[in-house]
């Protein structure tokens, strides 16, 4: 199947002077990473974010929370970047300026060859001390991914619990990454929003910011995304199909 992509959309991407690519969990779905809000298969259909994705939950039960993120970190070792990640890395190589902003806590963009990725929600691979914030490098997880409670390690500096390096509900986003993302959204001429439900703020503001600043905004999602501006488009389909087409075929 070849979806009909209007020529104006192809041109907006391929002739962009500054393209912003904004990704969510959907870009990693075809690699086998669970999204959060897909009705039957999303992580939040199976697990309660209040028990796993808040600082309160970690203080209440550090082993349950740490074990859940360790399970996700181990799952990440089992998956590979897909054609959408690789097409994004290709756009970064061929266009004059591309800012890649992701809400994802995986490293699949980097493994596909992308550089300078702005991780707005942190990373599964950058744990730090809950008390003093000192980074705590971890060896790759050994063995098969298992969902179980695991006591978090202790910080080598202050003895506090080590926590996952992700942004939890109620926490601030990394200041520098967020400022760079907002600045890029306000100065780009085209923004490609791929695989996000657009429900989590402040990241969800990014496509609207770009639209308001006059950029062409293109959404890629199997579900239709409501469009509110003249230069806003919804391309309905999986990222693995649509993004390589926008990147000018699959040539690498
Ligand atoms: P969601 O799970 O909310 O949304 C994923 C989106 O991807 C949905 O709109 C799906 O329709 C779409 N999708 C599914 N398969 C796809 C495919 N093959 N190609 C393209 N799109 C596809 O994930 P996010 O919007 O990323 O926060 O969620 C935002 C934040 O909420 C996450 O970063 C996470 C979560 O709580 C933190 O980890 C802090």
Coordinates of C-alpha atoms and ligand atoms in Angstrom, one line a residue:
X1 CA 0.0 0.0 0.0
X2 CA 1.2 3.5 -0.9
X3 CA -0.7 6.2 0.9
X4 CA -1.4 9.3 -1.0
X5 CA 1.0 11.9 0.2
X6 CA 0.3 15.3 -1.2
X7 CA 3.2 16.8 -3.2
X8 CA 3.0 19.9 -1.0
X9 CA 3.8 17.7 2.0
X10 CA 6.7 16.0 0.3
X11 CA 8.1 19.4 -0.7
X12 CA 7.6 20.9 2.8
X13 CA 9.8 18.1 4.3
X14 CA 12.4 17.7 1.5
X15 CA 12.9 21.4 1.0
X16 CA 12.8 22.4 4.7
X17 CA 15.6 24.8 5.7
X18 CA 14.9 23.8 9.4
X19 CA 12.9 20.6 10.0
X20 CA 11.9 19.6 13.5
X21 CA 11.1 16.0 14.0
X22 CA 9.0 15.3 17.1
X23 CA 8.5 11.7 18.1
X24 CA 6.5 9.7 20.5
X25 CA 6.1 6.0 21.5
X26 CA 4.5 5.2 18.1
X27 CA 7.8 5.5 16.3
X28 CA 9.2 2.6 18.3
X29 CA 6.0 0.5 18.2
X30 CA 7.1 -1.4 15.0
X31 CA 10.4 -2.3 16.8
X32 CA 8.3 -4.0 19.4
X33 CA 8.3 -1.4 22.2
X34 CA 4.9 -1.0 23.8
X35 CA 3.3 2.4 23.5
X36 CA 1.5 3.9 26.6
X37 CA -2.0 4.7 25.5
X38 CA -3.0 2.3 22.7
X39 CA -6.3 0.9 24.0
X40 CA -5.4 -2.8 24.3
X41 CA -1.6 -3.0 23.9
X42 CA -0.4 0.2 25.7
X43 CA 1.6 0.0 29.0
X44 CA -1.0 2.2 30.7
X45 CA -3.8 -0.3 29.8
X46 CA -1.9 -2.9 31.8
X47 CA -0.1 -0.9 34.5
X48 CA -1.1 2.0 36.7
X49 CA 1.1 5.0 36.2
X50 CA 0.3 6.3 39.7
X51 CA 2.0 3.1 41.1
X52 CA 5.0 3.3 38.8
X53 CA 5.6 6.7 37.3
X54 CA 5.7 9.1 40.1
X55 CA 8.2 10.1 42.8
X56 CA 5.6 9.2 45.5
X57 CA 5.4 5.7 44.1
X58 CA 9.2 5.3 44.2
X59 CA 9.3 6.5 47.8
X60 CA 6.5 4.1 48.8
X61 CA 7.9 1.1 47.0
X62 CA 11.4 1.6 45.4
X63 CA 11.8 -2.1 44.6
X64 CA 8.5 -2.3 42.6
X65 CA 9.3 0.8 40.6
X66 CA 13.0 0.0 40.0
X67 CA 12.1 -3.5 39.0
X68 CA 9.5 -2.3 36.4
X69 CA 12.0 0.0 34.8
X70 CA 14.8 -2.6 34.9
X71 CA 12.3 -4.9 33.0
X72 CA 11.8 -2.2 30.4
X73 CA 15.6 -1.6 30.2
X74 CA 16.1 -5.4 29.6
X75 CA 13.4 -5.4 26.9
X76 CA 15.1 -2.6 25.1
X77 CA 18.2 -4.8 24.6
X78 CA 16.0 -7.2 22.6
X79 CA 14.7 -4.8 20.0
X80 CA 16.2 -3.0 17.1
X81 CA 15.6 0.4 15.4
X82 CA 13.0 0.2 12.6
X83 CA 12.8 1.7 9.1
X84 CA 11.2 4.9 10.5
X85 CA 14.1 5.5 12.9
X86 CA 16.5 5.0 10.1
X87 CA 14.6 7.3 7.7
X88 CA 14.7 10.0 10.4
X89 CA 18.5 9.6 10.7
X90 CA 18.7 9.8 6.9
X91 CA 16.7 13.1 6.9
X92 CA 19.2 14.4 9.5
X93 CA 22.1 13.6 7.2
X94 CA 20.6 15.1 4.0
X95 CA 18.8 18.2 5.1
X96 CA 20.5 21.4 6.0
X97 CA 19.2 21.5 9.6
X98 CA 17.1 19.0 11.5
X99 CA 16.3 19.1 15.2
X100 CA 15.2 15.8 16.6
X101 CA 13.0 15.9 19.7
X102 CA 11.7 12.8 21.3
X103 CA 9.5 11.9 24.2
X104 CA 10.8 8.4 24.2
X105 CA 13.1 7.0 26.9
X106 CA 14.6 4.4 24.6
X107 CA 17.8 4.8 22.6
X108 CA 16.5 3.6 19.2
X109 CA 17.1 7.0 17.4
X110 CA 20.7 6.9 18.5
X111 CA 21.1 3.3 17.5
X112 CA 19.7 4.2 14.0
X113 CA 22.4 6.8 13.6
X114 CA 20.7 10.0 14.8
X115 CA 22.7 12.4 16.8
X116 CA 21.9 15.3 19.2
X117 CA 18.6 13.8 20.2
X118 CA 16.7 16.0 22.6
X119 CA 15.2 13.6 25.1
X120 CA 12.4 15.5 26.8
X121 CA 11.3 12.6 29.1
X122 CA 14.8 11.4 30.0
X123 CA 16.2 7.9 29.3
X124 CA 16.0 4.4 30.6
X125 CA 19.7 4.3 30.3
X126 CA 20.7 7.2 32.5
X127 CA 19.8 6.3 36.1
X128 CA 20.8 8.8 38.9
X129 CA 20.6 9.1 42.6
X130 CA 17.1 10.0 43.9
X131 CA 18.7 12.2 46.7
X132 CA 21.8 13.9 45.2
X133 CA 21.1 13.4 41.4
X134 CA 24.6 12.0 40.8
X135 CA 24.5 9.8 37.6
X136 CA 24.9 6.1 38.3
X137 CA 26.1 4.1 35.3
X138 CA 24.8 0.6 35.1
X139 CA 26.0 -2.5 33.2
X140 CA 23.7 -3.9 30.5
X141 CA 21.0 -6.0 32.2
X142 CA 22.0 -9.7 32.3
X143 CA 19.6 -12.5 31.5
X144 CA 16.0 -12.5 30.1
X145 CA 13.7 -9.5 30.9
X146 CA 11.7 -10.4 34.0
X147 CA 9.0 -8.3 35.6
X148 CA 9.7 -8.5 39.3
X149 CA 10.5 -6.3 42.3
X150 CA 14.2 -5.5 42.5
X151 CA 15.9 -3.4 45.2
X152 CA 17.5 -0.3 43.5
X153 CA 21.3 0.1 43.9
X154 CA 22.7 2.7 46.3
X155 CA 24.4 5.8 45.2
X156 CA 28.2 5.5 45.6
X157 CA 28.4 9.1 46.7
X158 CA 25.6 9.7 49.3
X159 CA 24.1 6.2 49.7
X160 CA 20.6 7.3 48.5
X161 CA 18.5 5.0 46.3
X162 CA 19.3 5.1 42.6
X163 CA 16.2 5.9 40.5
X164 CA 15.4 5.6 36.7
X165 CA 16.5 8.6 34.7
X166 CA 13.1 9.2 33.3
X167 CA 10.7 12.1 33.9
X168 CA 7.8 11.1 36.1
X169 CA 4.3 12.6 36.3
X170 CA 4.5 15.8 38.3
X171 CA 8.2 16.4 37.6
X172 CA 9.9 19.1 35.5
X173 CA 11.3 18.3 32.1
X174 CA 15.1 18.7 31.6
X175 CA 15.4 22.5 31.3
X176 CA 18.0 22.8 28.6
X177 CA 16.4 20.1 26.3
X178 CA 12.9 21.8 26.7
X179 CA 14.3 25.3 26.0
X180 CA 16.1 24.0 22.9
X181 CA 12.9 22.1 21.7
X182 CA 10.7 25.2 22.2
X183 CA 13.2 27.4 20.4
X184 CA 13.4 25.0 17.5
X185 CA 9.6 24.7 17.3
X186 CA 9.3 28.4 17.1
X187 CA 11.9 28.9 14.4
X188 CA 11.5 25.9 12.1
X189 CA 9.7 26.0 8.7
X190 CA 8.4 22.4 8.9
X191 CA 7.6 20.1 11.8
X192 CA 7.0 16.3 11.5
X193 CA 5.1 14.9 14.5
X194 CA 5.4 11.1 14.5
X195 CA 3.6 8.6 16.7
X196 CA 2.4 10.6 19.6
X197 CA -1.0 10.9 21.2
X198 CA -0.2 14.6 22.0
X199 CA -1.7 14.3 25.5
X200 CA 1.2 14.9 27.7
X201 CA 2.2 18.5 28.5
X202 CA 4.3 20.5 28.0
X203 CA 5.7 18.3 25.2
X204 CA 2.3 18.3 23.5
X205 CA 2.6 22.1 22.9
X206 CA 5.4 21.7 20.4
X207 CA 3.4 21.1 17.2
X208 CA 1.0 23.9 18.1
X209 CA 3.9 26.2 18.7
X210 CA 5.3 25.5 15.3
X211 CA 2.0 26.0 13.6
X212 CA 1.5 29.3 15.3
X213 CA 4.9 30.4 14.2
X214 CA 3.9 29.6 10.6
X215 CA 5.5 26.2 10.0
X216 CA 4.0 23.4 8.0
X217 CA 3.0 20.7 10.5
X218 CA 2.6 17.0 9.5
X219 CA 1.3 14.3 11.8
X220 CA 2.1 10.7 11.1
X221 CA -0.2 8.3 13.0
X222 CA -2.4 5.2 12.2
X223 CA -5.2 7.2 13.9
X224 CA -6.4 10.4 12.3
X225 CA -5.1 13.5 14.0
X226 CA -7.4 16.6 14.0
X227 CA -5.9 19.4 12.0
X228 CA -6.6 23.0 12.9
X229 CA -4.4 25.1 10.6
X230 CA -4.2 25.6 6.8
X231 CA -0.7 24.2 6.7
X232 CA -1.4 21.2 8.9
X233 CA -1.7 17.7 7.6
X234 CA -2.6 14.3 9.0
X235 CA -1.0 11.3 7.2
X236 CA -2.7 8.2 8.4
X237 CA -0.6 5.1 8.6
X238 CA 2.3 3.5 10.5
X239 CA 5.5 5.4 10.8
X240 CA 7.4 2.5 9.2
X241 CA 5.4 3.0 6.0
X242 CA 5.1 6.8 5.9
X243 CA 8.4 8.1 7.2
X244 CA 10.6 6.4 4.6
X245 CA 8.4 7.8 1.8
X246 CA 8.8 11.3 3.3
X247 CA 12.5 10.7 3.5
X248 CA 12.6 10.1 -0.3
X249 CA 12.4 6.4 -0.5
X250 CA 14.6 3.9 1.2
X251 CA 18.1 4.3 -0.3
X252 CA 20.6 3.5 2.4
Ligands
LIG1 P1 1.2 7.3 23.5 O1 1.2 5.9 23.9 O2 0.3 8.2 24.3 O3 0.8 7.5 22.0 C1 1.3 6.7 21.0 C2 0.8 7.1 19.7 O4 1.4 6.4 18.7 C3 -0.7 6.9 19.5 O5 -1.3 8.1 19.0 C4 -0.8 5.8 18.5 O6 -1.9 5.9 17.6 C5 0.5 6.0 17.7 N1 1.0 4.8 17.0 C6 0.8 3.5 17.4 N2 1.5 2.7 16.5 C7 2.1 3.5 15.6 C8 2.9 3.3 14.5 N3 3.3 2.1 14.0 N4 3.4 4.4 13.8 C9 3.0 5.7 14.2 N5 2.3 5.9 15.3 C10 1.8 4.9 16.0 O7 2.7 7.7 23.5 P2 3.3 9.2 23.6 O8 2.5 10.2 22.9 O9 4.8 9.1 23.3 O10 5.9 9.7 29.4 O11 3.2 9.5 25.2 C11 3.7 10.6 25.8 C12 4.3 10.3 27.1 O12 3.3 9.7 28.0 C13 5.4 9.3 27.1 O13 6.7 9.9 26.8 C14 5.4 8.8 28.5 C15 3.9 8.6 28.7 O14 3.5 8.6 30.0 C16 7.0 9.5 30.1 O15 7.6 8.4 30.0 C17 7.4 10.6 31.0

